[in-house]
Coordinates of C-alpha atoms and ligand atoms in Angstrom, one line a residue:
M47 CA -0.1 0.4 0.4
K48 CA 1.2 3.6 -0.5
A49 CA 0.7 5.8 1.9
L50 CA 0.4 9.8 2.1
V51 CA -0.1 11.7 5.6
L52 CA -0.9 15.1 5.7
G53 CA 0.8 17.2 8.6
G54 CA 3.8 17.9 9.9
G55 CA 3.9 17.6 13.6
G56 CA 4.7 14.9 16.3
R57 CA 1.3 12.9 15.5
E58 CA 2.2 12.8 12.2
H59 CA 5.8 11.4 12.4
A60 CA 4.2 9.6 15.1
L61 CA 1.0 7.8 12.3
I62 CA 4.5 7.6 9.7
R63 CA 7.0 5.7 11.9
V64 CA 3.8 3.2 12.6
L65 CA 3.3 3.0 9.1
S66 CA 6.6 2.5 7.8
R67 CA 6.7 -0.1 10.4
D68 CA 3.8 -2.2 8.8
P69 CA 5.0 -5.0 6.4
G70 CA 1.7 -4.3 3.8
V71 CA 3.2 0.0 3.6
T72 CA 5.5 -0.2 0.7
S73 CA 5.6 3.7 0.0
L74 CA 5.4 6.8 2.0
H75 CA 4.6 10.0 1.6
S76 CA 3.8 13.3 3.9
A77 CA 3.2 16.9 3.2
P78 CA 4.5 18.8 4.6
G79 CA 5.9 16.1 6.9
N80 CA 9.0 17.6 8.7
P81 CA 12.5 16.4 8.8
G82 CA 12.6 13.6 11.4
I83 CA 9.5 12.0 8.9
S84 CA 12.0 12.6 5.8
A85 CA 13.6 9.5 7.8
N86 CA 10.5 7.2 6.4
A87 CA 8.7 9.4 3.6
E88 CA 9.4 11.9 0.9
N89 CA 8.3 15.3 1.7
H90 CA 5.9 17.7 -0.1
V91 CA 5.2 20.7 -0.1
I92 CA 1.5 22.0 -1.2
N93 CA -1.6 23.5 0.5
T94 CA -2.5 20.8 2.5
L95 CA -6.0 22.9 3.0
D96 CA -6.9 22.9 -1.3
G97 CA -8.4 19.5 -1.1
L98 CA -7.9 19.4 -5.5
A99 CA -4.0 20.6 -4.2
V100 CA -4.5 16.5 -2.1
T101 CA -5.9 15.2 -4.4
E102 CA -3.8 15.8 -7.6
L103 CA -0.2 15.0 -5.1
A104 CA -2.0 11.8 -3.9
A105 CA -3.5 10.4 -7.4
R106 CA 0.6 11.3 -9.0
I107 CA 1.7 9.2 -6.2
G108 CA -0.7 6.6 -6.4
A109 CA -2.0 7.1 -2.8
E110 CA -4.2 4.1 -2.1
L111 CA -4.5 5.6 1.6
V112 CA -4.7 9.2 2.5
V113 CA -4.4 10.2 6.7
I114 CA -5.0 13.3 7.4
G115 CA -3.4 14.5 10.9
P116 CA -4.7 17.9 12.0
E117 CA -7.9 19.4 12.2
A118 CA -7.8 22.3 9.5
P119 CA -7.9 19.9 6.5
L120 CA -10.7 18.1 7.6
V121 CA -13.3 20.9 8.7
E122 CA -12.3 22.6 5.0
G123 CA -13.2 19.1 3.6
V124 CA -10.3 17.8 1.9
A125 CA -11.8 14.3 3.1
D126 CA -14.9 15.1 1.2
T127 CA -13.2 15.8 -2.3
L128 CA -10.8 12.8 -1.7
R129 CA -14.0 10.2 -1.6
E130 CA -15.3 11.9 -4.3
R131 CA -12.5 10.1 -6.5
G132 CA -12.2 7.6 -4.5
I133 CA -9.0 7.7 -2.8
P134 CA -9.0 6.1 0.6
V135 CA -9.1 9.1 3.4
F136 CA -8.8 8.4 6.9
G137 CA -10.5 11.1 8.3
P138 CA -14.4 12.4 8.4
D139 CA -16.0 14.4 5.8
R140 CA -16.6 18.3 6.2
A141 CA -19.5 17.6 7.9
A142 CA -18.9 14.7 10.4
A143 CA -15.8 17.5 11.5
R144 CA -18.3 19.4 12.9
L145 CA -18.4 16.9 15.9
E146 CA -14.5 18.8 16.7
G147 CA -15.1 22.2 14.1
S148 CA -18.2 23.4 16.3
K149 CA -18.5 23.4 19.8
S150 CA -22.0 23.8 19.6
Y151 CA -23.0 21.4 17.0
A152 CA -21.2 19.0 19.2
K153 CA -23.5 19.6 22.1
E154 CA -26.5 19.3 19.9
V155 CA -25.5 16.1 18.3
M156 CA -24.7 14.7 22.0
E157 CA -28.0 16.1 23.9
A158 CA -30.0 14.3 21.0
A159 CA -27.6 11.1 21.6
G160 CA -28.2 11.0 25.4
V161 CA -23.8 11.5 25.7
P162 CA -23.9 12.3 29.6
T163 CA -21.8 15.4 28.6
A164 CA -21.3 18.9 30.7
R165 CA -24.7 21.2 30.9
S166 CA -24.0 24.3 28.1
R167 CA -25.4 27.1 26.5
A168 CA -24.9 28.3 23.0
C169 CA -24.5 32.5 23.9
K170 CA -24.3 34.9 20.9
T171 CA -24.4 38.0 23.0
P172 CA -22.9 39.2 26.6
G173 CA -25.8 38.9 28.2
Q174 CA -26.7 35.4 27.4
V175 CA -22.9 34.7 28.8
A176 CA -24.0 36.9 32.1
D177 CA -27.2 34.2 32.7
A178 CA -24.9 31.4 31.3
L179 CA -22.1 32.4 34.2
E180 CA -24.9 33.4 36.7
A181 CA -26.3 29.4 35.9
F182 CA -23.6 27.4 36.3
G183 CA -21.5 29.2 39.3
P184 CA -17.5 29.5 39.3
P185 CA -15.2 27.9 38.3
Y186 CA -16.4 29.6 34.7
V187 CA -15.9 27.2 31.3
V188 CA -16.2 29.6 28.2
K189 CA -15.4 27.8 24.7
N190 CA -14.6 29.8 21.7
D191 CA -17.2 28.3 19.3
G192 CA -14.7 27.4 16.3
L193 CA -11.4 25.9 15.8
A194 CA -9.2 27.5 18.0
A195 CA -6.1 24.4 18.0
G196 CA -7.1 23.5 21.6
K197 CA -6.4 27.2 23.0
G198 CA -9.9 28.1 23.1
V199 CA -10.7 27.5 26.1
V200 CA -11.4 29.6 29.6
V201 CA -11.8 27.8 33.1
T202 CA -11.6 30.1 35.2
E203 CA -12.5 31.9 39.2
D204 CA -12.4 35.5 37.6
R205 CA -15.7 36.1 36.3
S206 CA -14.6 39.2 34.4
A207 CA -11.8 36.9 33.3
A208 CA -14.7 34.6 32.2
E209 CA -16.4 37.8 30.7
Q210 CA -13.3 39.1 28.7
H211 CA -12.7 35.6 27.0
A212 CA -16.4 35.7 25.7
R213 CA -16.0 39.1 24.5
E214 CA -12.8 38.0 22.8
C215 CA -14.7 34.8 20.7
G216 CA -18.5 36.3 19.9
R217 CA -19.8 33.2 19.3
V218 CA -19.0 31.2 22.9
V219 CA -20.1 28.0 24.6
V220 CA -20.4 28.2 28.2
E221 CA -20.7 25.2 30.7
E222 CA -21.0 23.7 34.0
Y223 CA -17.4 22.9 35.4
L224 CA -16.0 18.8 35.8
D225 CA -14.3 17.8 37.4
G226 CA -12.1 14.7 38.5
P227 CA -8.9 13.1 36.0
E228 CA -9.1 13.4 32.4
V229 CA -8.9 10.6 29.7
S230 CA -8.4 10.8 26.0
L231 CA -10.0 7.7 24.1
F232 CA -9.8 7.2 20.9
V233 CA -11.9 4.9 18.1
L234 CA -11.9 4.4 15.1
C235 CA -14.8 4.6 13.0
D236 CA -16.3 3.5 9.7
G237 CA -19.5 4.9 9.8
T238 CA -21.3 2.6 11.3
N239 CA -18.7 0.4 13.5
A240 CA -16.3 1.5 16.0
V241 CA -13.4 0.1 17.7
P242 CA -11.6 1.6 20.6
M243 CA -7.8 1.5 21.2
L244 CA -6.1 2.3 24.5
P245 CA -7.4 5.2 26.6
A246 CA -4.4 7.4 27.1
Q247 CA -3.5 10.8 30.1
D248 CA -2.8 14.9 28.6
F249 CA -1.2 16.8 30.5
K250 CA -2.7 19.9 29.3
R251 CA -1.3 22.8 31.5
A252 CA 2.1 24.3 31.0
Y253 CA 4.3 23.8 33.7
D254 CA 4.3 20.9 37.2
G255 CA 1.5 20.4 39.1
D256 CA -1.0 22.1 36.9
E257 CA 0.1 25.4 36.9
G258 CA 0.4 28.1 34.1
P259 CA -1.7 27.8 30.6
N260 CA -3.7 25.4 28.7
T261 CA -1.9 24.6 25.9
G262 CA -2.7 21.8 23.4
G263 CA -1.0 19.4 25.8
M264 CA 2.9 19.1 27.5
G265 CA 2.7 15.0 27.7
A266 CA 0.7 12.1 27.6
Y267 CA 1.4 8.3 28.8
T268 CA -0.6 4.9 28.3
P269 CA -1.6 2.1 29.8
L270 CA -3.9 4.2 32.8
P271 CA -3.2 1.6 35.4
W272 CA -5.5 3.7 37.8
A273 CA -8.7 3.5 34.9
P274 CA -11.8 1.7 36.0
P275 CA -11.0 -1.8 33.8
A276 CA -15.1 -1.2 32.5
L277 CA -14.3 2.4 31.2
V278 CA -13.9 1.9 27.4
D279 CA -17.1 -0.5 27.5
G280 CA -19.0 1.9 28.9
V281 CA -17.7 4.9 27.2
M282 CA -18.4 3.4 24.0
E283 CA -22.3 2.2 25.4
T284 CA -22.9 4.8 26.3
M285 CA -21.2 7.5 24.0
V286 CA -19.5 6.6 21.2
R287 CA -21.7 4.4 19.8
P288 CA -24.8 6.6 20.1
T289 CA -23.2 8.8 18.7
I290 CA -21.6 7.3 15.6
R291 CA -25.9 6.2 14.9
E292 CA -26.5 9.9 15.5
M293 CA -24.8 11.1 13.1
A294 CA -25.2 8.7 10.4
K295 CA -29.2 8.9 11.3
R296 CA -28.2 12.7 10.4
G297 CA -26.9 11.4 7.1
N298 CA -23.8 13.0 8.5
R299 CA -21.5 9.3 8.6
Y300 CA -19.1 9.2 10.7
Q301 CA -15.6 7.9 9.4
G302 CA -12.0 8.3 10.5
L303 CA -10.7 8.8 14.1
L304 CA -13.3 9.8 16.8
Y305 CA -11.0 11.3 20.2
V306 CA -13.6 11.6 22.7
G307 CA -11.9 14.0 25.2
L308 CA -13.6 12.7 29.1
A309 CA -13.6 14.1 32.6
L310 CA -13.9 10.8 35.3
T311 CA -16.1 13.3 37.4
S312 CA -17.8 12.0 41.2
A313 CA -21.2 11.4 38.8
G314 CA -19.4 9.0 36.4
P315 CA -17.7 9.8 33.0
R316 CA -18.5 12.8 31.1
V317 CA -17.4 13.5 27.6
V318 CA -15.3 17.2 27.6
E319 CA -15.1 17.4 23.9
F320 CA -14.6 15.8 20.4
N321 CA -12.1 15.7 18.1
A322 CA -12.2 14.4 14.4
R323 CA -8.2 13.2 15.0
F324 CA -5.8 11.3 16.6
G325 CA -5.0 13.8 19.9
D326 CA -1.5 15.1 20.1
P327 CA 0.7 14.3 21.9
E328 CA -1.8 11.5 23.6
A329 CA -0.9 9.7 19.4
Q330 CA 2.8 9.4 20.0
V331 CA 2.2 7.1 22.9
V332 CA -0.6 5.3 21.5
L333 CA 0.4 4.3 18.2
D334 CA 3.4 3.4 19.5
R335 CA 1.8 0.7 22.0
L336 CA -0.2 -0.9 18.8
A337 CA 0.8 -3.9 17.9
T338 CA -2.0 -4.7 15.4
P339 CA -0.5 -3.5 11.4
I340 CA -2.0 -0.3 11.6
G341 CA -2.4 0.8 7.0
A342 CA -5.5 -1.5 6.4
L343 CA -7.3 -0.6 9.4
L344 CA -7.0 2.8 8.2
Q345 CA -8.3 1.9 4.8
A346 CA -11.0 0.0 6.7
S347 CA -12.5 3.2 8.2
D348 CA -13.2 4.5 4.5
T349 CA -14.6 1.2 3.0
G350 CA -17.1 0.1 5.9
G351 CA -14.7 -3.0 6.6
L352 CA -14.2 -2.1 10.7
G353 CA -16.8 -4.4 11.5
G354 CA -14.8 -7.6 11.6
I355 CA -12.1 -6.0 13.4
A356 CA -13.6 -7.1 17.9
S357 CA -10.6 -5.6 18.9
L358 CA -6.7 -4.3 18.4
E359 CA -3.7 -6.4 19.3
W360 CA -1.1 -4.0 22.1
R361 CA 2.1 -4.6 22.9
E362 CA 2.5 -5.6 26.5
G363 CA 4.0 -2.3 28.7
A364 CA 3.9 1.2 29.0
A365 CA 5.0 4.3 27.1
V366 CA 5.3 8.0 28.2
T367 CA 5.8 10.9 26.4
L368 CA 7.6 14.5 26.9
V369 CA 6.4 17.0 25.4
L370 CA 9.8 19.7 24.9
A371 CA 7.8 23.3 24.2
A372 CA 10.2 26.5 23.2
E373 CA 10.7 29.5 25.4
N374 CA 8.0 31.4 25.3
Y375 CA 5.3 28.5 24.2
P376 CA 2.0 29.0 24.4
G377 CA 1.9 32.8 24.1
D378 CA 4.6 33.4 20.6
P379 CA 7.1 31.1 21.1
V380 CA 10.6 31.4 19.8
K381 CA 12.2 29.9 16.6
G382 CA 14.8 29.4 14.4
D383 CA 17.4 28.1 16.8
P384 CA 19.4 25.1 16.8
V385 CA 18.3 21.7 18.8
T386 CA 21.6 19.5 18.9
G387 CA 21.6 16.1 20.8
L388 CA 19.1 14.4 19.0
D389 CA 21.8 11.5 18.6
A390 CA 22.3 11.1 22.0
A391 CA 18.5 11.0 23.0
N392 CA 17.9 7.9 21.0
A393 CA 20.7 6.3 21.7
V394 CA 18.8 5.7 25.0
E395 CA 17.6 1.9 25.6
G396 CA 13.4 2.2 25.0
A397 CA 13.4 6.1 23.4
Y398 CA 13.1 8.0 20.6
V399 CA 12.5 11.0 19.3
L400 CA 9.7 12.8 17.3
H401 CA 9.6 15.9 16.0
A402 CA 6.9 18.2 16.3
G403 CA 7.9 22.0 15.4
T404 CA 11.2 22.0 13.9
A405 CA 12.7 23.0 10.8
W406 CA 16.2 22.0 8.6
S407 CA 19.0 24.5 9.4
G408 CA 21.3 24.3 6.5
V409 CA 21.8 20.7 5.0
R410 CA 21.9 18.7 8.4
D411 CA 21.5 20.3 11.5
I412 CA 17.8 20.9 13.0
K413 CA 16.3 24.0 14.1
S414 CA 13.7 25.1 16.0
N415 CA 10.4 25.8 14.6
G416 CA 7.1 26.3 16.6
G417 CA 5.9 26.0 20.0
R418 CA 6.3 21.9 20.5
V419 CA 9.3 21.4 19.2
L420 CA 10.2 17.7 20.1
N421 CA 8.5 14.9 21.3
V422 CA 10.2 12.4 23.3
V423 CA 8.7 8.8 23.8
G424 CA 10.3 6.3 26.6
T425 CA 9.3 3.1 26.4
G426 CA 9.6 0.1 29.0
D427 CA 7.8 -2.7 30.8
T428 CA 6.4 -0.6 33.3
L429 CA 5.7 3.4 33.2
A430 CA 7.9 4.0 35.9
L431 CA 10.7 2.1 33.5
A432 CA 9.5 4.0 30.6
R433 CA 9.4 7.6 32.2
E434 CA 12.9 7.0 32.9
R435 CA 14.2 6.4 30.1
A436 CA 12.1 9.1 28.8
Y437 CA 13.2 11.6 31.0
D438 CA 17.2 10.3 30.6
A439 CA 16.8 10.9 26.6
I440 CA 14.8 14.3 27.3
G441 CA 18.1 15.7 29.1
R442 CA 20.3 14.8 26.5
I443 CA 19.1 17.4 24.4
E444 CA 20.0 21.1 23.8
L445 CA 17.6 24.0 23.1
R446 CA 18.9 27.8 24.3
G447 CA 15.2 28.6 26.4
S448 CA 13.5 25.3 26.0
F449 CA 11.4 23.4 29.1
Y450 CA 9.4 20.5 29.6
R451 CA 7.3 19.4 32.6
T452 CA 9.4 17.3 34.9
D453 CA 6.6 15.0 36.4
I454 CA 4.4 13.7 33.4
A455 CA 2.7 10.1 34.2
E456 CA 4.9 10.7 38.0
K457 CA 1.9 9.9 39.9
A458 CA 0.8 7.4 37.8
A459 CA 3.5 5.5 37.7
E460 CA 3.2 5.5 41.5
G461 CA 0.3 3.8 41.3
E462 CA -2.2 6.8 41.3
G463 CA -4.5 8.3 38.8
Ligands
AMP148 P1 -11.5 21.3 24.8 O1 -11.3 22.7 23.9 O2 -13.4 21.6 25.3 O3 -11.1 20.0 24.8 O4 -11.0 22.3 26.3 C1 -9.7 22.1 26.2 C2 -9.8 21.7 28.2 O5 -10.3 22.8 29.0 C3 -9.8 20.3 28.5 O6 -9.3 19.4 28.4 C4 -10.7 20.8 30.1 O7 -9.2 20.4 30.9 C5 -10.7 22.3 29.8 N1 -12.2 22.1 30.0 C6 -12.9 22.6 29.2 N2 -14.3 21.6 29.3 C7 -14.2 21.7 30.6 C8 -15.2 21.4 31.6 N3 -16.2 21.5 31.6 N4 -14.8 21.8 32.7 C9 -13.4 21.4 33.5 N5 -12.6 21.6 32.7 C10 -13.0 21.3 30.9
LIG149 N1 -3.9 16.7 22.6 C1 -5.3 16.9 23.3 C2 -5.5 17.8 21.9 O1 -5.2 17.1 20.3 O2 -6.6 18.2 21.6

C-alpha cells in the first residue's frame, strides 16, 4: 500500500513511524512533513487545506490511503474531495468534522444521542453569557465556538476573565465545570462500526503541578493503570455508539478517528469534547503500543470494513511522551534556534525522538520552528521505566530557553490516578 500523511507535527511523525513498521505499506509520503519524518517518507510541499492540490498529489504518487492528521484540512472538506475521486482517506467529511469544528453542534448531537456531557448554553450576546455564567457558577468554563487549536477554552474562577474571553470570541459555549481526571480515548470509526484504542492521559497545563496556561498538551502516557477496567466498554456503549448512530441518522456518517475527551467525575464519565483526529501528543504513546498493522485498519475506516475487527492487539508495557516546548510557549514561541543532542537522546535504550516543530538549518542541522518542538517517547515494561527513559533522553537535548514538565505520568507510575 502507498500512503500519504497530511500534517507535519509530532502526531504525524508518530503515524509515519507506525506506518513504516507495517509490512503492508510499501511507500510513504507526507505533506508538508518535517525533518524527522523525512527519514521514513518523502516530503511534499503543497497547500494541505486545498482539496484539489491534495487529490492531485495523491493521484500522482498513486496513494491508496491518505491519512489526514490535523483538524484544519478536515474542517475544510479535504476528505470530501478525496472521497469524491475514489481515493481512500482516513478522516471524516467536512459535515462530520463539525463534531470538532463547532462546539455547539457537538453539544446538539450529544443531547440528541443522550450522551453524558456537561450542561451548556450556546451564547451570542454578553447578556446571554452573563446569564449562563450566573446559572452554572464558578469555576467558569467558556469555549470559543469555532476551531481554536486547543486554545479556545478558558477555565477560571475570575468572572471578568470569563466575560472578557467571551467578548473576544463572539460566539461561545458556556458550560458547567467538570471535575475529576481527564482521559483521551481514540476510536476508529467506519460510519457504522467503532473500534476503541487504548485510553491515554494528556497534561494540558504548561507547568508542573498543572499550573500555568492551557496548551495543546505537554506530555502523555498509556496505559492508565488507575482507570476502572470497564471504562472503555462503558464509554463505547453510552457515548461512542449513540454518537455514531446519531451522526448516521443525520446523514453525516462518521468515518475516521473519533477522539473522546472525557472527565471522570464523581457522577461518572462525561464527554468534555469530541475531536475529529488523533490527539497530539496522546497519539505518540497510543500508536507506539499498537501491535496490529495500522495501514489496513485506517483504510478499513473508509471502506466500511471495521466490522470484522473485534479488538486491536497491543504490545505489553507502557509509553510516556514528553513535549520539549520553545521559550515562551504557548504565547509567542521563540523559533529558529539550533536543536542539538538528538542522536544522544535516540541512543537511550527504549527511547526515541519525534519531531513536532522543527525545520532544517542547512542540510544537516535542525532548528526550532514551532511552540512544541520535539516529543521524546520512552517505553518500557512499566510506566516507571518508560518515564525514566524518556527523562534520560530529553535531558540530552539542547535548545536555548526550552522547557518541559518534570511530572508527566509521575502519579500514575506510583500507582495513583
Ligand atoms: P476543549 O477544547 O473542549 O478540549 O477544552 C480544553 C481543556 O479545557 C480540556 O481538556 C479541559 O482541561 C478543560 N475543560 C474543557 N471543558 C471543561 C469543563 N466543562 N470543565 C472543566 N474543564 C474543562
Ligand atoms: N492533546 C489534546 C488535543 O490533541 O486536542
